[in-house]
XYZ file of C-alpha atoms in Angstrom:
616
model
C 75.706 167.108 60.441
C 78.616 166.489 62.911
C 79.650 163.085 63.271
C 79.723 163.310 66.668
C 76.441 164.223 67.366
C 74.239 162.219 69.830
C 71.279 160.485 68.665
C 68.329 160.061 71.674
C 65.438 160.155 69.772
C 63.303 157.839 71.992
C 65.269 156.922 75.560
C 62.981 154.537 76.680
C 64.498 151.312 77.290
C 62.747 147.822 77.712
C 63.677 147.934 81.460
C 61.864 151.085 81.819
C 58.875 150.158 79.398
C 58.616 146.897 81.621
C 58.635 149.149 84.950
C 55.703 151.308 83.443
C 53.589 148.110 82.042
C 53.885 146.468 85.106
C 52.308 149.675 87.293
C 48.948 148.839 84.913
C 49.366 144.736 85.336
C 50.975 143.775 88.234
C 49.916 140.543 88.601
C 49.843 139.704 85.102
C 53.792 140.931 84.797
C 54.805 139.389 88.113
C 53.095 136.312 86.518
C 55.272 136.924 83.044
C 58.892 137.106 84.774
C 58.338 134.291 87.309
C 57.568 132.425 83.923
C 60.414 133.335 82.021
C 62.698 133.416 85.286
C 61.490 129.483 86.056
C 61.526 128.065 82.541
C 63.670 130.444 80.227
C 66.595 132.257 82.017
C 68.184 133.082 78.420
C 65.622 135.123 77.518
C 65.749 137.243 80.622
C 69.666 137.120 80.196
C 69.490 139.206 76.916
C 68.357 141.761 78.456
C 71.949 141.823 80.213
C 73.387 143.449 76.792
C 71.503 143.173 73.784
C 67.730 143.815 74.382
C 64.540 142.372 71.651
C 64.215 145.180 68.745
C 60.115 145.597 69.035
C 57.605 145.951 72.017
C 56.683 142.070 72.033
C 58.164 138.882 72.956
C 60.418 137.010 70.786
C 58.321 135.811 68.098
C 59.967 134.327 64.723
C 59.041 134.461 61.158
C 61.727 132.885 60.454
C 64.518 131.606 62.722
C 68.644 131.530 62.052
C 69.995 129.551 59.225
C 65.963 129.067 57.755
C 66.818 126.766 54.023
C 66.123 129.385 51.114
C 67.102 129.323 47.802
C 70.401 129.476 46.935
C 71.476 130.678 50.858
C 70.982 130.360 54.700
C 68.885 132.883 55.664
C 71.467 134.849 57.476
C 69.503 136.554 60.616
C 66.098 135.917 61.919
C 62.793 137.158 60.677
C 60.226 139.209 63.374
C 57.234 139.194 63.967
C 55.129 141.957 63.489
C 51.190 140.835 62.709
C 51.336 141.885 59.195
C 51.587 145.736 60.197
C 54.074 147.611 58.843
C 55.141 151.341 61.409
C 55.619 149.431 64.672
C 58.788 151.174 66.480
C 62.412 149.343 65.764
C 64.864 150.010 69.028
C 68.391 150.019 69.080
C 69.430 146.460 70.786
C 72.628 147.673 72.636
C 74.906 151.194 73.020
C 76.748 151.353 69.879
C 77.563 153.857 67.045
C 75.697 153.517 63.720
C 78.318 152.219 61.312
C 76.152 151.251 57.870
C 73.326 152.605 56.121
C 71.644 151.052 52.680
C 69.090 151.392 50.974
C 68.675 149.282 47.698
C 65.094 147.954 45.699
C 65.574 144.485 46.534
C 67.764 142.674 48.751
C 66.933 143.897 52.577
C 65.039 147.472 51.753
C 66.065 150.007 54.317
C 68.705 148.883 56.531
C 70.650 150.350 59.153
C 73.650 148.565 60.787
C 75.252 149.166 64.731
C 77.924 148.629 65.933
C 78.510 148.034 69.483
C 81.673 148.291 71.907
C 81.444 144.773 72.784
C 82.927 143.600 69.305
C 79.500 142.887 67.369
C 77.054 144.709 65.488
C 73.730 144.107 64.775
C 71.417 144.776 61.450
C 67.566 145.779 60.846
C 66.362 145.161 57.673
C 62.911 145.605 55.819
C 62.390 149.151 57.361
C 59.541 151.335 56.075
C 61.641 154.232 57.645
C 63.991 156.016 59.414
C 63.819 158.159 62.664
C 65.398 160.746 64.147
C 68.682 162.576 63.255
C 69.354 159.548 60.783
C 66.208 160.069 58.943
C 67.144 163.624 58.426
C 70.771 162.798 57.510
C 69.359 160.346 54.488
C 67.148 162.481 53.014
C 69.849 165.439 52.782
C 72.205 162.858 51.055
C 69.757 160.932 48.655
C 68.755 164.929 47.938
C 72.609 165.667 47.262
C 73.563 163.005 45.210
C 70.053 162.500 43.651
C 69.722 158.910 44.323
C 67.236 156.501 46.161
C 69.706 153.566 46.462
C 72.847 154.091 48.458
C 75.449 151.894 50.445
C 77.241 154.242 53.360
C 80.263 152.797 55.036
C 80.616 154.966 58.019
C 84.948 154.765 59.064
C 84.907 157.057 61.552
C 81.878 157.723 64.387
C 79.162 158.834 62.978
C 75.442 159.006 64.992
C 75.603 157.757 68.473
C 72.603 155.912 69.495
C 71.711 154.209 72.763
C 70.012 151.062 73.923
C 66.154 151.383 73.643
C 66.423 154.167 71.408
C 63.810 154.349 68.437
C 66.137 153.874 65.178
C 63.073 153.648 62.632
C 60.021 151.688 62.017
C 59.047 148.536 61.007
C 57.983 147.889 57.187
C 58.070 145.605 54.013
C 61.185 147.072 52.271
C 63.209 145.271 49.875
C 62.444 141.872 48.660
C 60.318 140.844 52.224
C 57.502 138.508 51.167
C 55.831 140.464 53.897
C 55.627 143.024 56.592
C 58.679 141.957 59.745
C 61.632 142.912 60.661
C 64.664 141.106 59.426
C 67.361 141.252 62.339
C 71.116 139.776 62.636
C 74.095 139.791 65.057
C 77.766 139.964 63.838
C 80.818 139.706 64.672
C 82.135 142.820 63.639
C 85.556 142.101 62.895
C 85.361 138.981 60.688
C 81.213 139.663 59.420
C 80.233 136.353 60.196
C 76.541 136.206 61.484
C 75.470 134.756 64.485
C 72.826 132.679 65.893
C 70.938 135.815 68.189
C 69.807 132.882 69.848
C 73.479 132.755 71.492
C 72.633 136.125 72.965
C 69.467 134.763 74.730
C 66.780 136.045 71.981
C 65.014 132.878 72.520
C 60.839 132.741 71.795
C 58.969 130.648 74.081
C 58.871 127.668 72.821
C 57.988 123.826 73.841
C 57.426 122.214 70.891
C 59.331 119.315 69.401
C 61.032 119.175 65.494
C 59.813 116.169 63.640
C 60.867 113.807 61.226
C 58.791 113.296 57.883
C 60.860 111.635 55.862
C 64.096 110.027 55.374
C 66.132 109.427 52.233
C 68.623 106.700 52.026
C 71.243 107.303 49.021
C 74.284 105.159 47.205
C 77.349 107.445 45.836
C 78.420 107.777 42.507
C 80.889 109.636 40.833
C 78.921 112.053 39.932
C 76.765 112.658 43.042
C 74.097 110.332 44.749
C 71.583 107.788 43.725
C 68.515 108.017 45.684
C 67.695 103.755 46.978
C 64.859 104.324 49.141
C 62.580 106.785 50.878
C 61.554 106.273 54.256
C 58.406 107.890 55.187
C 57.856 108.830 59.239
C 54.144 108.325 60.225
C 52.297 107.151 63.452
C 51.784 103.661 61.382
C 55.141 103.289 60.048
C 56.726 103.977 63.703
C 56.507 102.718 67.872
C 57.183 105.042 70.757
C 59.565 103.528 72.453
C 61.157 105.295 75.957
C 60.272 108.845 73.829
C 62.683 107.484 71.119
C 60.365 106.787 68.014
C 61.594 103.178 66.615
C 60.561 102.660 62.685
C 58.620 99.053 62.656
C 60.436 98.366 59.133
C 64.022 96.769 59.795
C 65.961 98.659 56.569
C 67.565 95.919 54.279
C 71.325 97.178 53.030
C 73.770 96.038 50.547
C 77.518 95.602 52.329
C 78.001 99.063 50.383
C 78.911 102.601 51.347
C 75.632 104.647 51.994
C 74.560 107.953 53.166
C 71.265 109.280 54.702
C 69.459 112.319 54.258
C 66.315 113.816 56.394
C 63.374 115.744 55.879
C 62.959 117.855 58.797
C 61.411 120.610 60.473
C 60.594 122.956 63.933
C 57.976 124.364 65.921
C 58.063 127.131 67.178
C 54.661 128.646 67.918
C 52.200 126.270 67.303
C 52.673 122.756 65.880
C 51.176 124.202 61.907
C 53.746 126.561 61.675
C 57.016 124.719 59.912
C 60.303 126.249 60.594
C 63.771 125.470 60.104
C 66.295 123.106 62.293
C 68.606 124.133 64.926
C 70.449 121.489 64.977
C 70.643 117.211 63.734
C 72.730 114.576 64.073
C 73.149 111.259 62.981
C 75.000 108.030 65.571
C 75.631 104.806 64.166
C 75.563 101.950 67.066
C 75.769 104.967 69.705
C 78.894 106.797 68.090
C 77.939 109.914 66.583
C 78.947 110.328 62.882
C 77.389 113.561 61.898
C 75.891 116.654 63.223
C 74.697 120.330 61.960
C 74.253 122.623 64.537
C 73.798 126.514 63.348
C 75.630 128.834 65.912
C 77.647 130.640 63.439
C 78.496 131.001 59.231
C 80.014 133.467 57.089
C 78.440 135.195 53.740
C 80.477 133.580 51.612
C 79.603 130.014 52.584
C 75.866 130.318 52.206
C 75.283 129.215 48.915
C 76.607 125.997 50.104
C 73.360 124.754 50.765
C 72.775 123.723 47.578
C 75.427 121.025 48.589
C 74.117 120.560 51.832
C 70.410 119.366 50.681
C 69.149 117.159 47.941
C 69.544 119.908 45.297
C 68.209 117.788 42.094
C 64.994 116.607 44.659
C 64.119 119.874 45.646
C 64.353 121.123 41.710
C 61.371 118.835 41.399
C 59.364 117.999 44.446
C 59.777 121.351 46.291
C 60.960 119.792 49.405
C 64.817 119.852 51.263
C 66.507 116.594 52.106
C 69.456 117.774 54.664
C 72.296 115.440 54.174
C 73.261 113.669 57.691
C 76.953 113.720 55.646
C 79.332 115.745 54.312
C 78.939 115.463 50.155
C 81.910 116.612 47.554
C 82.389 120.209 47.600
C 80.244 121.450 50.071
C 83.111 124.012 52.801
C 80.165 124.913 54.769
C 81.632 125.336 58.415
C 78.869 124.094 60.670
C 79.367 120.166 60.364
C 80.897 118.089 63.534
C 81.630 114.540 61.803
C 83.886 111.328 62.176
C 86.683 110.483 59.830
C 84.627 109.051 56.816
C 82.367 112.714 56.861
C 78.921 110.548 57.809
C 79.091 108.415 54.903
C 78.903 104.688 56.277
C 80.264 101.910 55.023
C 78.696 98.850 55.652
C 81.015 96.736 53.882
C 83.380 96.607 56.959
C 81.273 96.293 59.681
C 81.884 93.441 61.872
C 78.054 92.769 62.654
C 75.326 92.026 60.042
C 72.941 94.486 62.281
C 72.811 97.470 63.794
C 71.113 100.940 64.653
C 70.835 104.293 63.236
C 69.349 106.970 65.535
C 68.439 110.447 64.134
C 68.601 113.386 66.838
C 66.692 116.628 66.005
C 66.479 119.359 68.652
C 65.654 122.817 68.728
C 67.916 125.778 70.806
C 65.250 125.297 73.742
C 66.603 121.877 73.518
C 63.658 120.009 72.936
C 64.843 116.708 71.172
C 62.994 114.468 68.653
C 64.737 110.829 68.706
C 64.348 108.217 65.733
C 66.045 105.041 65.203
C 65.960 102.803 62.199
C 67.140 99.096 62.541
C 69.026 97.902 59.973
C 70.116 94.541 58.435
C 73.396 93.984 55.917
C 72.286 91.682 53.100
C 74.433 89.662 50.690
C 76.125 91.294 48.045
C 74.390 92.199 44.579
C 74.183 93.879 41.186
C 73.429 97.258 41.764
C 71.243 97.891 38.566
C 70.317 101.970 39.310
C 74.696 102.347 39.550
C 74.840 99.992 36.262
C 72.282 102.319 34.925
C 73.552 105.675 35.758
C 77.447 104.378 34.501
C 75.355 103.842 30.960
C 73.795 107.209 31.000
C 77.239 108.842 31.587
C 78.981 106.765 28.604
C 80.441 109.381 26.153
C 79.748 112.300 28.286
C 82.459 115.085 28.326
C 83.714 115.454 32.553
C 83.785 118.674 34.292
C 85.987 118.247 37.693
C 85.342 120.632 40.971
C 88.777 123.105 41.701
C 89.932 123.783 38.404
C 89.484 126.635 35.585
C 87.958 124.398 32.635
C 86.974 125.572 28.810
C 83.773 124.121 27.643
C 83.796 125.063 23.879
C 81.107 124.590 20.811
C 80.550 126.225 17.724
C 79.551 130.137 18.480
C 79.888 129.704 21.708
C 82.587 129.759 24.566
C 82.437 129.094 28.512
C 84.983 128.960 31.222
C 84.018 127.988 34.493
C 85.727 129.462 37.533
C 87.599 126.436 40.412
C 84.675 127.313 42.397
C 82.103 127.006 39.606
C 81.012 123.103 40.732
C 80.708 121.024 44.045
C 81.129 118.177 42.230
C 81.723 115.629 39.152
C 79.789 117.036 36.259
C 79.043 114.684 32.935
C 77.357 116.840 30.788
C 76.593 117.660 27.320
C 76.952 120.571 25.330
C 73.997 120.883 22.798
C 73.339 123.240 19.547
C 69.527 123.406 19.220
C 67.889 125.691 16.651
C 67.258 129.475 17.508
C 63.878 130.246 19.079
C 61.994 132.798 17.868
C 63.068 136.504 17.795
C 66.550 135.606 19.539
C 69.529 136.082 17.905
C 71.844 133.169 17.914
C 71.770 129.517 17.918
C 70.676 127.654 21.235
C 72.837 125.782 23.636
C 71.698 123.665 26.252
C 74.487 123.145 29.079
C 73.843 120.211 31.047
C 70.568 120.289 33.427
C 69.478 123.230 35.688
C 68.768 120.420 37.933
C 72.286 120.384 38.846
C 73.666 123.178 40.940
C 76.219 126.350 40.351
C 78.363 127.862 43.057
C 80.261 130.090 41.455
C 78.814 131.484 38.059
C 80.823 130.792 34.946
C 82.204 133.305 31.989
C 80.018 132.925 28.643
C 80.451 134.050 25.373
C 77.990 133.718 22.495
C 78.067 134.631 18.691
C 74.960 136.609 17.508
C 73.840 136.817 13.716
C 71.094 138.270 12.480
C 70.511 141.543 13.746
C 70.512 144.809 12.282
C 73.351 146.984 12.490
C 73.665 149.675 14.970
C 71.787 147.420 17.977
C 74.639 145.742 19.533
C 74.707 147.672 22.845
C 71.008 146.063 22.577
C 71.991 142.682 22.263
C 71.987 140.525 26.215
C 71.982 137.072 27.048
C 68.744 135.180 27.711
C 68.204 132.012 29.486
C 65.663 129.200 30.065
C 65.737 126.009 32.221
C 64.948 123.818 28.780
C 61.556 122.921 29.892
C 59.696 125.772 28.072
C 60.051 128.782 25.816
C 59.982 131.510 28.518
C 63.924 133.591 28.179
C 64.709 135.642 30.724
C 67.716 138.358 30.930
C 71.227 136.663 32.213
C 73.002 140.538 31.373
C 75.833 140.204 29.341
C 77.440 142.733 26.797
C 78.367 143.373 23.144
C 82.364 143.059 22.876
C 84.686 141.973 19.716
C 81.743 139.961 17.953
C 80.498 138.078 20.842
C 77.765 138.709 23.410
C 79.813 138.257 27.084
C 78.264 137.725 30.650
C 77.910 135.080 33.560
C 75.728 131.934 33.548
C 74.362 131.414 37.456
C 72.974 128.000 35.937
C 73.349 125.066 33.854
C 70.601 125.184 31.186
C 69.948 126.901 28.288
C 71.513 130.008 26.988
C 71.548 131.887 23.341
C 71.141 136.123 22.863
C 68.311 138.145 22.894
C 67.493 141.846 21.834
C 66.336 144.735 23.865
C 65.077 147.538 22.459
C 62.036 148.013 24.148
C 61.833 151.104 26.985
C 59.874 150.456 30.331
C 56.743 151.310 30.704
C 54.557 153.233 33.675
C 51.189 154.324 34.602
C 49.779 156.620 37.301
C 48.343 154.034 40.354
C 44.274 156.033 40.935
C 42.898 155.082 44.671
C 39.184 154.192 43.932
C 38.369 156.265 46.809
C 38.287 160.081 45.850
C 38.353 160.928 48.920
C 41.518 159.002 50.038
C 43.256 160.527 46.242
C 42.486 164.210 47.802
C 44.159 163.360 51.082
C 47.087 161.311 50.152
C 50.333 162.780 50.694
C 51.957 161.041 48.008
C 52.037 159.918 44.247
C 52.166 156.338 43.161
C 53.191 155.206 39.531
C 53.629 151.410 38.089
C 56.356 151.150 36.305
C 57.210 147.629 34.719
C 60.157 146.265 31.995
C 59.851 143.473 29.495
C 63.136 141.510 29.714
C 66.282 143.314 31.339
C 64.837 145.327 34.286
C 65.070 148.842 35.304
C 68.163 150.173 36.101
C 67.853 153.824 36.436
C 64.904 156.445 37.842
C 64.423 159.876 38.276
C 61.458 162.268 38.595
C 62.119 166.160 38.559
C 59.060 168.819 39.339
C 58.842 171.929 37.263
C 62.799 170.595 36.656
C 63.511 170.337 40.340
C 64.666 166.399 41.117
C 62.193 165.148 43.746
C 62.933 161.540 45.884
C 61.177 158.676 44.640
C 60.895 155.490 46.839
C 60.936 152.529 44.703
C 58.860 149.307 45.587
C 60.923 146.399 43.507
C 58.331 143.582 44.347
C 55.227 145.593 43.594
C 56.731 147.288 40.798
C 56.005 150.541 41.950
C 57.258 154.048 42.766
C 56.379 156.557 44.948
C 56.617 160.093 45.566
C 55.990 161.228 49.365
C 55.544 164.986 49.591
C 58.711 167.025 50.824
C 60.136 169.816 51.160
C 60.296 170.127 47.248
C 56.623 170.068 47.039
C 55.971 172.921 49.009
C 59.260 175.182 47.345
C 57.622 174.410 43.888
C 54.134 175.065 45.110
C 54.868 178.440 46.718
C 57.219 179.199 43.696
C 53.729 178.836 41.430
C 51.443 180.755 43.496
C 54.440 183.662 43.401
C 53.862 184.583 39.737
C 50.536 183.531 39.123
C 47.525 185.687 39.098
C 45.686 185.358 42.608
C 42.623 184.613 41.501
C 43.483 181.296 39.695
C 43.084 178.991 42.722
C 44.017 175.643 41.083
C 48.080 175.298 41.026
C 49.600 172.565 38.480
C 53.201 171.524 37.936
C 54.784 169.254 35.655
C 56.030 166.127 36.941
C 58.668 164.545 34.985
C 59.631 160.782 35.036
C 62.491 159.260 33.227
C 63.221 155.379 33.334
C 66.127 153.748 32.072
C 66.482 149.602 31.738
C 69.564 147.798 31.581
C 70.249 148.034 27.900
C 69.631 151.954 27.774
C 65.862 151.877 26.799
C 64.875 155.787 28.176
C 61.370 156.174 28.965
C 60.846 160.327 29.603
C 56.902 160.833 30.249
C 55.416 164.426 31.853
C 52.340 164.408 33.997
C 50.286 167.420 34.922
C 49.830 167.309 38.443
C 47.550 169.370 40.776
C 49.163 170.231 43.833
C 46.436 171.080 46.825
C-alpha cells in the first residue's frame, strides 16, 4: 500500500449529517441549535475544527483528568449505550500517524494527526475500517502477530474530517463498551482537556462537597485531625454559598485541608470527576487545581495529590487543597506557602475558609467553614506518631538509596518516593511452596512512584528450574502471591517492586491452560463466523500465542479481560478449506482441519494443543 494513498471511506461529515437530519425534523433541529446557540456556543464552536467522534451529543463516561488508580485518566470516555459497532469519525483533516494494538491497555487504537499542531486518539475499538483495516490485517499476517505498535514517520493514510476510521467496541482493558478519546499536542504529547476545543456535554448541574478532611504535617506525611462531613443538617444556604453551622476549632499550628468531591454531568446519580477547585483563605486564594493540560509522565502523581493511605482503606479520594512533598504535578496555581496555612502567624484569632468547586460549564459549588485559633497544646496524635517512628531506618525522596537484609537487596531509584519514608525491613518465615525467606518492606499503604531494583536469594529448589524461578508479592494482609516478574541471574532472583509490601520468590512451572468456549445455542455454533477458546495462567500470565490451521498461522484476537481468544474467519479459512476439498474424494461432504494452538507464559511454560475442527 502506498503511503500516499487517500483514505475516504465514509465522506459524510457532521455538517452534512445535520443538513440531512434536519430535512426529517425541522422543528425539532431548529429547536436543538437555537438551544445550543443560546446556552452553549462552545459546543457549536467545535464544530469550527475538530468535530464529536460518534452520531450523538457529547455524552461522558468519564470526563478529562477522571482519579484512577495509579493515573489521571488521560482523555475522556464516550458514550455509547453499552453497544459495541457504532461508527467512530475522524475529528479533523489529518494524516494517520499511530496504530496499536495490544491485550490490555487501550485495545485497538488509532492515532491522527492534524495540520493544526495536535492529534487526536480513539481507543477501545472493536475494529478498523477502510484502507486501514486492510493495511493491519496484511501486517499482523506478515509478521504473525496480534499486538503491534506502528510509528508512522513519514505520511501514511490520509483521512478527512467525518470520515468513518472504525467502530466502536470494548478493546483492551475498557470496563465496558465506549470510546476512549484524547487531544494532543503533537509536538510535546501532552494531553489536553477536549473540553478546550468546545467538546462540552450539556450540562447544568452543580459539583458537590461530601466531605472535608482537615490534616497536621509530619515528617513523614500527614496526620488526619478531623473529618468534616457536608450534609443539609451540618450546613445553611447562605447567598448560594453553603456556610457549615460548626465554627472549626484550630491549634495556632500549620494545617492543610483536603476535599471529597465530585461532578454531575448527566443526572445528579451519576458521580464524575472535578474540573477544577480551589481553596481562599480570608478572600485570597491559596490553592487551585484546574485540569486544562498534563503530560504522561506526571500522572502517577496522583497518588501524591489525594489521600493515598485513606483511599488504601476506605475506597474514597481526598484531593489535597495543597501542594504535599514530592508531588511535580503541573496543574496547581498556589501562594508562596503551596496551600498549607499557618495559623500560628495570623494576626486575627478568626477567619474564613471558602472551598470553590466548578465544572468547565462553569457551574460553581461555594462552601465556607468558619474557623477559630485556640490556645496552644500538646499535640498527642504528633507525640504518638514521633513514638511509632523511634528506631525506624529513613528513606529520603531524590536520592539512589540501598535498603539491605540478609538474602535480599533493594535500591530505590531518586524518583522511587514522594516523601519521608520510616520503614522497616522484616525477615518472616517462607510461605508455603515459595522459595526463599519473606520480607516485608514497609506498608503497601504507602505509595511508589518510581519502582525500585530487587534482588532476592532462593534456596530450595531443584536444579535445572532457575529460568522458572520469579518474584511474587502480597500486600501482608493475606497469603494470596502474585507474579512481580523478575529473573534468575548470578544466584539471585532480580526484578522491580511497584510497591512497598511483601516480596520473596516463587516457582513457575506450570503451562496455561485453554478450553474451546460452546454457544448453548446450536443454531448460533452453526452460524458463527468465528472460534472462541478460554485460555487462562496460574501465576505469571501469558506472554505468547499462536494458532496455525493444517500448519498455516491464522490471526487470533485476544480478549485480556475475558481471558479469551478468538478466531474470526479469513481469508485463511477459505485457502485451507478449498485446499481440503482439492484432494479429497467428492463424495465425503464433511471437511475437517486441524487447528493448532500454542501458548507460552512468562516463564516459558508451552502449552501446544490440536483441535479437529469442521469447517462448513
Amino acid at each position: 500500500m502506498q503511503s500516499s494513498a487517500t483514505y475516504h471511506p465514509h465522506p459524510t461529515s457532521l455538517t452534512s449529517a445535520k443538513a440531512s437530519a434536519s430535512k426529517a425534523l425541522p422543528s425539532a433541529n431548529l429547536f436543538l441549535f437555537l438551544f445550543l446557540f443560546l446556552f452553549f456556543p462552545s459546543f457549536l464552536s467545535a464544530q469550527s475544527y475538530f468535530r464529536y467522534p460518534l452520531d450523538s451529543l457529547p455524552n461522558l463516561v468519564s470526563p478529562f483528568g477522571g482519579l484512577r488508580d495509579n493515573h489521571f485518566h488521560s482523555g475522556i470516555d464516550l458514550r455509547t449505550n453499552g453497544h459495541e459497532g457504532l461508527p467512530v469519525y475522524a475529528a479533523a483533516d489529518g494524516v494517520i500517524s499511530r496504530i496499536k494494538i495490544q491485550k490490555g491497555g487501550y485495545g485497538k487504537a488509532i492515532y491522527i494527526e492534524h495540520p493544526n499542531g495536535y492529534s487526536t486518539v480513539y481507543g477501545h475499538l472493536q475494529a478498523y475500517n477502510g484502507p486501514v483495516a486492510d493495511w493491519i490485517h496484511q501486517y499482523q499476517y506478515i509478521n504473525q502477530t496480534f499486538e503491534f505498535d506502528k510509528i508512522f514517520l513519514k505520511p501514511f493514510l490520509k483521512v478527512k474530517k467525518g470520515d468513518t476510521i472504525g467502530w466502536s467496541g470494548n478493546s483492551g482493558t475498557s470496563s465496558g463498551p465506549h470510546l476512549h478519546y484524547e487531544i494532543r499536542d503533537t509536538k510535546t504529547e501532552k494531553i489536553k482537556n477536549p473540553a478546550l476545543f468546545g467538546l462540552v456535554p450539556i450540562d447544568t448541574l452543580k459539583p458537590t462537597i461530601f466531605k472535608i478532611h482537615i490534616y497536621k504535617f509530619v515528617a513523614e506525611g500527614l496526620l488526619l485531625k478531623k473529618q468534616i462531613l457536608v450534609q443539609p443538617k451540618t450546613t445553611l444556604l447562605r447567598d448560594s454559598i453553603w456556610v457549615l453551622k460548626d465554627t472549626l476549632l484550630v491549634d495556632p499550628d500549620t494545617y492543610g485541608f483536603g476535599i471529597e468531591t465530585y461532578d454531575y454531568i448527566h443526572n445528579a446519580k451519576d458521580e464524575k470527576g472535578i474540573y477544577e477547585y480551589a481553596l481562599k483563605l480570608n478572600g485570597t486564594p491559596t490553592f487551585k487545581h484546574t485540569l486544562n493540560q498534563f503530560a504522561f509522565d506526571e500522572s502517577k502523581y496522583i497518588n501524591a495529590h489525594i489521600d493515598y493511605p485513606w483511599y488504601r482503606i476506605e475506597k474514597t479520594r481526598i484531593q489535597k487543597c495543597f501542594i504535599d512533598d514530592g508531588n511535580m504535578f503541573s496543574t496547581y496555581t498556589t501562594d508562596v506557602r503551596k496551600g498549607r496555612i499557618s495559623f500560628e502567624s495570623m494576626q486575627s484569632q478568626t477567619g474564613e475558609l471558602l472551598f470553590v468547586v466548578k465544572d468547565f460549564n462553569k457551574n460553581t459549588y461555594y462552601l465556607k467553614c468558619l474557623y477559630k485559633i485556640g490556645a496552644p497544646k500538646p499535640d498527642a496524635d504528633r507525640m504518638a506518631y514521633l513514638k511509632s517512628i523511634e528506631g525506624k531506618q529513613m528513606l529520603l525522596p531524590g536520592k539512589s538509596q540501598l535498603v539491605q537484609g540478609n538474602g535480599i537487596v533493594i535500591k530505590l531509584d531518586p524518583k522511587s518516593i514522594y516523601d519521608t519514608v520510616y520503614y522497616e525491613l522484616q525477615t518472616l518465615f517462607p510461605q508455603k511452596d515459595t522459595y526463599s525467606k519473606e520480607y516485608s518492606f514497609h506498608t503497601p499503604n504507602v505509595p511508589i512512584q518510581a519502582a525500585f531494583d530487587i534482588a532476592i536469594e532462593p534456596s530450595g529448589f531443584a536444579p535445572g528450574l532457575e529460568n522458572k524461578l520469579v518474584l511474587a508479592y502480597s500486600n501482608g494482609k493475606s497469603d494470596f502471591l502474585r507474579s512481580a516478574g523478575g529473573t534468575f541471574d548470578k544466584g539471585w532472583v532480580r526484578g522491580k517492586g511497584a510497591n512497598f509490601g511483601n516480596y520473596c520468590v516463587a516457582l513457575d512451572t506450570t503451562a496455561p491452560t485453554i478450553k474451546p468456549i460452546r454457544f448453548k445455542n446450536p443454531e448460533k455454533e452453526n452460524d458463527t463466523a468465528r472460534w472462541d477458546f478460554e485460555i487462562k495462567d496460574n501465576f505469571t500470565g501469558i506472554s505468547k500465542f499462536n494458532a496455525y490451521l493444517n500448519e498455516n498461522w491464522i490471526l487470533l484476537d485476544y480478549d485480556l479481560k475475558n481471558q479469551q481468544i478468538t478466531y474470526y474467519f479469513d481469508e485463511m479459512y477459505t485457502l485451507v478449506k478449498q485446499s481440503i476439498q482439492q484432494n479429497q474424494n467428492e463424495g465425503n461432504l464433511q471437511i475437517f482441519a486441524d487447528l493448532k494452538i500454542i501458548l507460552e507464559d512468562a516463564k516459558g511454560n508451552i502449552l501446544e494443543k490440536h483441535f479437529p475442527m469442521e469447517l462448513r
